[in-house]
Amino acid sequence: MLLVLLFVIIAAGCIAADLPSLKGRAKRRDLMVYGVLWIGGMAATVCTLLRFQVPSPLLLLMVIYKPINDLVASWF
């Protein structure tokens, strides 16, 4: 748990260092994308540090594209 806390403190420092360059009205979308990527990356790292078993994102892609692939395959 101490390792997770250390990671969160380091990540917060990195965010604080990068945030001033993203402030402003013109970069609102950049700030939102940056936030989503940071949250996703931090969540993945915390899951790894706590050794949670998370299924592969490839499985989600297979669930989405398998019916489309079967439909296109049936046409030809």
mmCIF file of N, CA and C in Angstrom:
data_model
loop_
_atom_site.group_PDB
_atom_site.id
_atom_site.type_symbol
_atom_site.label_atom_id
_atom_site.label_comp_id
_atom_site.label_asym_id
_atom_site.label_seq_id
_atom_site.Cartn_x
_atom_site.Cartn_y
_atom_site.Cartn_z
ATOM 1 N N MET A 1 0.828 -1.196 0.000
ATOM 2 C CA MET A 1 0.000 0.000 0.000
ATOM 3 C C MET A 1 0.870 1.255 0.000
ATOM 4 N N LEU A 2 2.035 1.138 0.615
ATOM 5 C CA LEU A 2 2.948 2.277 0.646
ATOM 6 C C LEU A 2 3.447 2.601 -0.762
ATOM 7 N N LEU A 3 3.629 1.573 -1.565
ATOM 8 C CA LEU A 3 4.069 1.771 -2.943
ATOM 9 C C LEU A 3 3.004 2.504 -3.759
ATOM 10 N N VAL A 4 1.736 2.185 -3.516
ATOM 11 C CA VAL A 4 0.638 2.857 -4.213
ATOM 12 C C VAL A 4 0.597 4.326 -3.811
ATOM 13 N N LEU A 5 0.759 4.608 -2.526
ATOM 14 C CA LEU A 5 0.765 5.987 -2.046
ATOM 15 C C LEU A 5 1.925 6.771 -2.653
ATOM 16 N N LEU A 6 3.086 6.154 -2.719
ATOM 17 C CA LEU A 6 4.238 6.805 -3.341
ATOM 18 C C LEU A 6 3.971 7.101 -4.809
ATOM 19 N N PHE A 7 3.355 6.147 -5.512
ATOM 20 C CA PHE A 7 3.018 6.360 -6.918
ATOM 21 C C PHE A 7 2.046 7.527 -7.085
ATOM 22 N N VAL A 8 1.021 7.584 -6.245
ATOM 23 C CA VAL A 8 0.024 8.655 -6.350
ATOM 24 C C VAL A 8 0.668 10.018 -6.079
ATOM 25 N N ILE A 9 1.574 10.087 -5.134
ATOM 26 C CA ILE A 9 2.262 11.352 -4.844
ATOM 27 C C ILE A 9 3.124 11.779 -6.027
ATOM 28 N N ILE A 10 3.847 10.850 -6.620
ATOM 29 C CA ILE A 10 4.675 11.174 -7.790
ATOM 30 C C ILE A 10 3.799 11.594 -8.965
ATOM 31 N N ALA A 11 2.696 10.894 -9.191
ATOM 32 C CA ALA A 11 1.791 11.239 -10.286
ATOM 33 C C ALA A 11 1.176 12.617 -10.071
ATOM 34 N N ALA A 12 0.799 12.932 -8.838
ATOM 35 C CA ALA A 12 0.241 14.255 -8.542
ATOM 36 C C ALA A 12 1.268 15.349 -8.810
ATOM 37 N N GLY A 13 2.528 15.082 -8.496
ATOM 38 C CA GLY A 13 3.587 16.048 -8.795
ATOM 39 C C GLY A 13 3.757 16.262 -10.295
ATOM 40 N N CYS A 14 3.690 15.191 -11.052
ATOM 41 C CA CYS A 14 3.797 15.306 -12.519
ATOM 42 C C CYS A 14 2.614 16.067 -13.102
ATOM 43 N N ILE A 15 1.438 15.794 -12.573
ATOM 44 C CA ILE A 15 0.245 16.501 -13.047
ATOM 45 C C ILE A 15 0.358 17.986 -12.723
ATOM 46 N N ALA A 16 0.794 18.306 -11.512
ATOM 47 C CA ALA A 16 0.943 19.708 -11.112
ATOM 48 C C ALA A 16 1.977 20.423 -11.980
ATOM 49 N N ALA A 17 3.010 19.723 -12.414
ATOM 50 C CA ALA A 17 4.024 20.340 -13.268
ATOM 51 C C ALA A 17 3.503 20.579 -14.681
ATOM 52 N N ASP A 18 2.651 19.693 -15.186
ATOM 53 C CA ASP A 18 2.154 19.817 -16.558
ATOM 54 C C ASP A 18 0.897 20.671 -16.683
ATOM 55 N N LEU A 19 0.152 20.812 -15.628
ATOM 56 C CA LEU A 19 -1.145 21.490 -15.689
ATOM 57 C C LEU A 19 -1.080 22.954 -16.099
ATOM 58 N N PRO A 20 -0.122 23.750 -15.636
ATOM 59 C CA PRO A 20 -0.116 25.163 -16.039
ATOM 60 C C PRO A 20 -0.021 25.373 -17.553
ATOM 61 N N SER A 21 0.656 24.491 -18.247
ATOM 62 C CA SER A 21 0.778 24.662 -19.699
ATOM 63 C C SER A 21 -0.528 24.330 -20.423
ATOM 64 N N LEU A 22 -1.454 23.635 -19.767
ATOM 65 C CA LEU A 22 -2.709 23.263 -20.409
ATOM 66 C C LEU A 22 -3.882 24.164 -20.029
ATOM 67 N N LYS A 23 -3.662 25.122 -19.155
ATOM 68 C CA LYS A 23 -4.755 26.008 -18.752
ATOM 69 C C LYS A 23 -5.050 27.013 -19.860
ATOM 70 N N GLY A 24 -6.274 27.449 -19.894
ATOM 71 C CA GLY A 24 -6.692 28.424 -20.893
ATOM 72 C C GLY A 24 -7.893 27.920 -21.663
ATOM 73 N N ARG A 25 -8.586 28.818 -22.289
ATOM 74 C CA ARG A 25 -9.811 28.454 -23.003
ATOM 75 C C ARG A 25 -9.524 27.658 -24.266
ATOM 76 N N ALA A 26 -8.443 27.954 -24.928
ATOM 77 C CA ALA A 26 -8.167 27.312 -26.221
ATOM 78 C C ALA A 26 -7.757 25.854 -26.057
ATOM 79 N N LYS A 27 -7.321 25.472 -24.887
ATOM 80 C CA LYS A 27 -6.813 24.116 -24.711
ATOM 81 C C LYS A 27 -7.714 23.279 -23.812
ATOM 82 N N ARG A 28 -8.988 23.575 -23.786
ATOM 83 C CA ARG A 28 -9.905 22.832 -22.916
ATOM 84 C C ARG A 28 -9.995 21.359 -23.315
ATOM 85 N N ARG A 29 -10.089 21.095 -24.621
ATOM 86 C CA ARG A 29 -10.147 19.700 -25.077
ATOM 87 C C ARG A 29 -8.856 18.961 -24.763
ATOM 88 N N ASP A 30 -7.736 19.638 -24.935
ATOM 89 C CA ASP A 30 -6.455 19.013 -24.601
ATOM 90 C C ASP A 30 -6.405 18.649 -23.125
ATOM 91 N N LEU A 31 -6.934 19.516 -22.283
ATOM 92 C CA LEU A 31 -6.957 19.260 -20.848
ATOM 93 C C LEU A 31 -7.844 18.064 -20.517
ATOM 94 N N MET A 32 -8.986 17.950 -21.201
ATOM 95 C CA MET A 32 -9.876 16.812 -20.950
ATOM 96 C C MET A 32 -9.227 15.501 -21.395
ATOM 97 N N VAL A 33 -8.617 15.484 -22.564
ATOM 98 C CA VAL A 33 -7.943 14.279 -23.049
ATOM 99 C C VAL A 33 -6.782 13.915 -22.133
ATOM 100 N N TYR A 34 -6.028 14.907 -21.715
ATOM 101 C CA TYR A 34 -4.922 14.703 -20.796
ATOM 102 C C TYR A 34 -5.417 14.085 -19.487
ATOM 103 N N GLY A 35 -6.516 14.593 -18.978
ATOM 104 C CA GLY A 35 -7.084 14.070 -17.735
ATOM 105 C C GLY A 35 -7.543 12.631 -17.875
ATOM 106 N N VAL A 36 -8.212 12.318 -18.967
ATOM 107 C CA VAL A 36 -8.690 10.949 -19.184
ATOM 108 C C VAL A 36 -7.513 9.976 -19.302
ATOM 109 N N LEU A 37 -6.483 10.374 -20.030
ATOM 110 C CA LEU A 37 -5.312 9.510 -20.177
ATOM 111 C C LEU A 37 -4.578 9.327 -18.851
ATOM 112 N N TRP A 38 -4.471 10.399 -18.068
ATOM 113 C CA TRP A 38 -3.823 10.288 -16.759
ATOM 114 C C TRP A 38 -4.616 9.379 -15.833
ATOM 115 N N ILE A 39 -5.927 9.543 -15.808
ATOM 116 C CA ILE A 39 -6.767 8.706 -14.943
ATOM 117 C C ILE A 39 -6.662 7.241 -15.360
ATOM 118 N N GLY A 40 -6.718 6.982 -16.660
ATOM 119 C CA GLY A 40 -6.589 5.609 -17.150
ATOM 120 C C GLY A 40 -5.237 4.998 -16.822
ATOM 121 N N GLY A 41 -4.192 5.773 -17.000
ATOM 122 C CA GLY A 41 -2.857 5.286 -16.704
ATOM 123 C C GLY A 41 -2.652 5.043 -15.218
ATOM 124 N N MET A 42 -3.168 5.955 -14.399
ATOM 125 C CA MET A 42 -3.047 5.772 -12.956
ATOM 126 C C MET A 42 -3.849 4.574 -12.483
ATOM 127 N N ALA A 43 -5.044 4.379 -13.037
ATOM 128 C CA ALA A 43 -5.863 3.228 -12.647
ATOM 129 C C ALA A 43 -5.172 1.921 -13.032
ATOM 130 N N ALA A 44 -4.588 1.876 -14.217
ATOM 131 C CA ALA A 44 -3.892 0.667 -14.649
ATOM 132 C C ALA A 44 -2.676 0.385 -13.767
ATOM 133 N N THR A 45 -1.956 1.429 -13.395
ATOM 134 C CA THR A 45 -0.777 1.243 -12.555
ATOM 135 C C THR A 45 -1.163 0.794 -11.148
ATOM 136 N N VAL A 46 -2.219 1.383 -10.590
ATOM 137 C CA VAL A 46 -2.668 0.976 -9.255
ATOM 138 C C VAL A 46 -3.147 -0.474 -9.283
ATOM 139 N N CYS A 47 -3.858 -0.864 -10.320
ATOM 140 C CA CYS A 47 -4.292 -2.263 -10.440
ATOM 141 C C CYS A 47 -3.091 -3.200 -10.518
ATOM 142 N N THR A 48 -2.052 -2.791 -11.215
ATOM 143 C CA THR A 48 -0.847 -3.607 -11.307
ATOM 144 C C THR A 48 -0.146 -3.692 -9.958
ATOM 145 N N LEU A 49 -0.043 -2.566 -9.261
ATOM 146 C CA LEU A 49 0.634 -2.558 -7.964
ATOM 147 C C LEU A 49 -0.117 -3.385 -6.916
ATOM 148 N N LEU A 50 -1.454 -3.371 -6.998
ATOM 149 C CA LEU A 50 -2.257 -4.134 -6.045
ATOM 150 C C LEU A 50 -2.516 -5.563 -6.521
ATOM 151 N N ARG A 51 -1.984 -5.903 -7.697
ATOM 152 C CA ARG A 51 -2.080 -7.243 -8.287
ATOM 153 C C ARG A 51 -3.513 -7.704 -8.501
ATOM 154 N N PHE A 52 -4.341 -6.795 -9.025
ATOM 155 C CA PHE A 52 -5.697 -7.161 -9.432
ATOM 156 C C PHE A 52 -5.626 -7.835 -10.791
ATOM 157 N N GLN A 53 -6.462 -8.841 -10.988
ATOM 158 C CA GLN A 53 -6.552 -9.492 -12.285
ATOM 159 C C GLN A 53 -7.561 -8.733 -13.144
ATOM 160 N N VAL A 54 -7.086 -8.065 -14.158
ATOM 161 C CA VAL A 54 -7.931 -7.276 -15.051
ATOM 162 C C VAL A 54 -7.904 -7.952 -16.413
ATOM 163 N N PRO A 55 -9.085 -8.201 -17.007
ATOM 164 C CA PRO A 55 -9.083 -8.838 -18.327
ATOM 165 C C PRO A 55 -8.459 -7.926 -19.389
ATOM 166 N N SER A 56 -7.996 -8.538 -20.418
ATOM 167 C CA SER A 56 -7.336 -7.812 -21.492
ATOM 168 C C SER A 56 -8.342 -6.955 -22.264
ATOM 169 N N PRO A 57 -7.951 -5.735 -22.654
ATOM 170 C CA PRO A 57 -8.831 -4.910 -23.494
ATOM 171 C C PRO A 57 -9.090 -5.549 -24.858
ATOM 172 N N LEU A 58 -8.223 -6.461 -25.260
ATOM 173 C CA LEU A 58 -8.414 -7.157 -26.525
ATOM 174 C C LEU A 58 -9.706 -7.968 -26.523
ATOM 175 N N LEU A 59 -10.098 -8.468 -25.370
ATOM 176 C CA LEU A 59 -11.359 -9.213 -25.276
ATOM 177 C C LEU A 59 -12.554 -8.330 -25.610
ATOM 178 N N LEU A 60 -12.527 -7.074 -25.176
ATOM 179 C CA LEU A 60 -13.606 -6.142 -25.505
ATOM 180 C C LEU A 60 -13.670 -5.904 -27.012
ATOM 181 N N LEU A 61 -12.518 -5.741 -27.629
ATOM 182 C CA LEU A 61 -12.497 -5.559 -29.082
ATOM 183 C C LEU A 61 -13.030 -6.785 -29.802
ATOM 184 N N MET A 62 -12.708 -7.954 -29.298
ATOM 185 C CA MET A 62 -13.209 -9.181 -29.930
ATOM 186 C C MET A 62 -14.724 -9.275 -29.809
ATOM 187 N N VAL A 63 -15.273 -8.893 -28.665
ATOM 188 C CA VAL A 63 -16.726 -8.929 -28.473
ATOM 189 C C VAL A 63 -17.410 -7.953 -29.415
ATOM 190 N N ILE A 64 -16.804 -6.795 -29.639
ATOM 191 C CA ILE A 64 -17.417 -5.780 -30.504
ATOM 192 C C ILE A 64 -17.320 -6.172 -31.981
ATOM 193 N N TYR A 65 -16.161 -6.621 -32.413
ATOM 194 C CA TYR A 65 -15.935 -6.825 -33.839
ATOM 195 C C TYR A 65 -16.257 -8.226 -34.347
ATOM 196 N N LYS A 66 -16.462 -9.189 -33.489
ATOM 197 C CA LYS A 66 -16.784 -10.550 -33.937
ATOM 198 C C LYS A 66 -18.089 -10.581 -34.743
ATOM 199 N N PRO A 67 -19.185 -9.964 -34.264
ATOM 200 C CA PRO A 67 -20.404 -9.978 -35.081
ATOM 201 C C PRO A 67 -20.243 -9.263 -36.428
ATOM 202 N N ILE A 68 -19.475 -8.186 -36.435
ATOM 203 C CA ILE A 68 -19.242 -7.461 -37.686
ATOM 204 C C ILE A 68 -18.427 -8.323 -38.646
ATOM 205 N N ASN A 69 -17.439 -8.995 -38.118
ATOM 206 C CA ASN A 69 -16.617 -9.883 -38.947
ATOM 207 C C ASN A 69 -17.461 -11.027 -39.517
ATOM 208 N N ASP A 70 -18.324 -11.608 -38.688
ATOM 209 C CA ASP A 70 -19.179 -12.703 -39.165
ATOM 210 C C ASP A 70 -20.142 -12.221 -40.243
ATOM 211 N N LEU A 71 -20.660 -10.999 -40.090
ATOM 212 C CA LEU A 71 -21.581 -10.441 -41.090
ATOM 213 C C LEU A 71 -20.863 -10.233 -42.417
ATOM 214 N N VAL A 72 -19.698 -9.630 -42.378
ATOM 215 C CA VAL A 72 -18.950 -9.379 -43.613
ATOM 216 C C VAL A 72 -18.515 -10.702 -44.242
ATOM 217 N N ALA A 73 -18.140 -11.684 -43.437
ATOM 218 C CA ALA A 73 -17.729 -12.985 -43.960
ATOM 219 C C ALA A 73 -18.896 -13.691 -44.627
ATOM 220 N N SER A 74 -20.111 -13.496 -44.137
ATOM 221 C CA SER A 74 -21.263 -14.140 -44.744
ATOM 222 C C SER A 74 -21.610 -13.518 -46.108
ATOM 223 N N TRP A 75 -21.205 -12.301 -46.341
ATOM 224 C CA TRP A 75 -21.476 -11.642 -47.630
ATOM 225 C C TRP A 75 -20.586 -12.203 -48.738
ATOM 226 N N PHE A 76 -19.417 -12.677 -48.413
ATOM 227 C CA PHE A 76 -18.472 -13.107 -49.449
ATOM 228 C C PHE A 76 -18.319 -14.578 -49.409
#
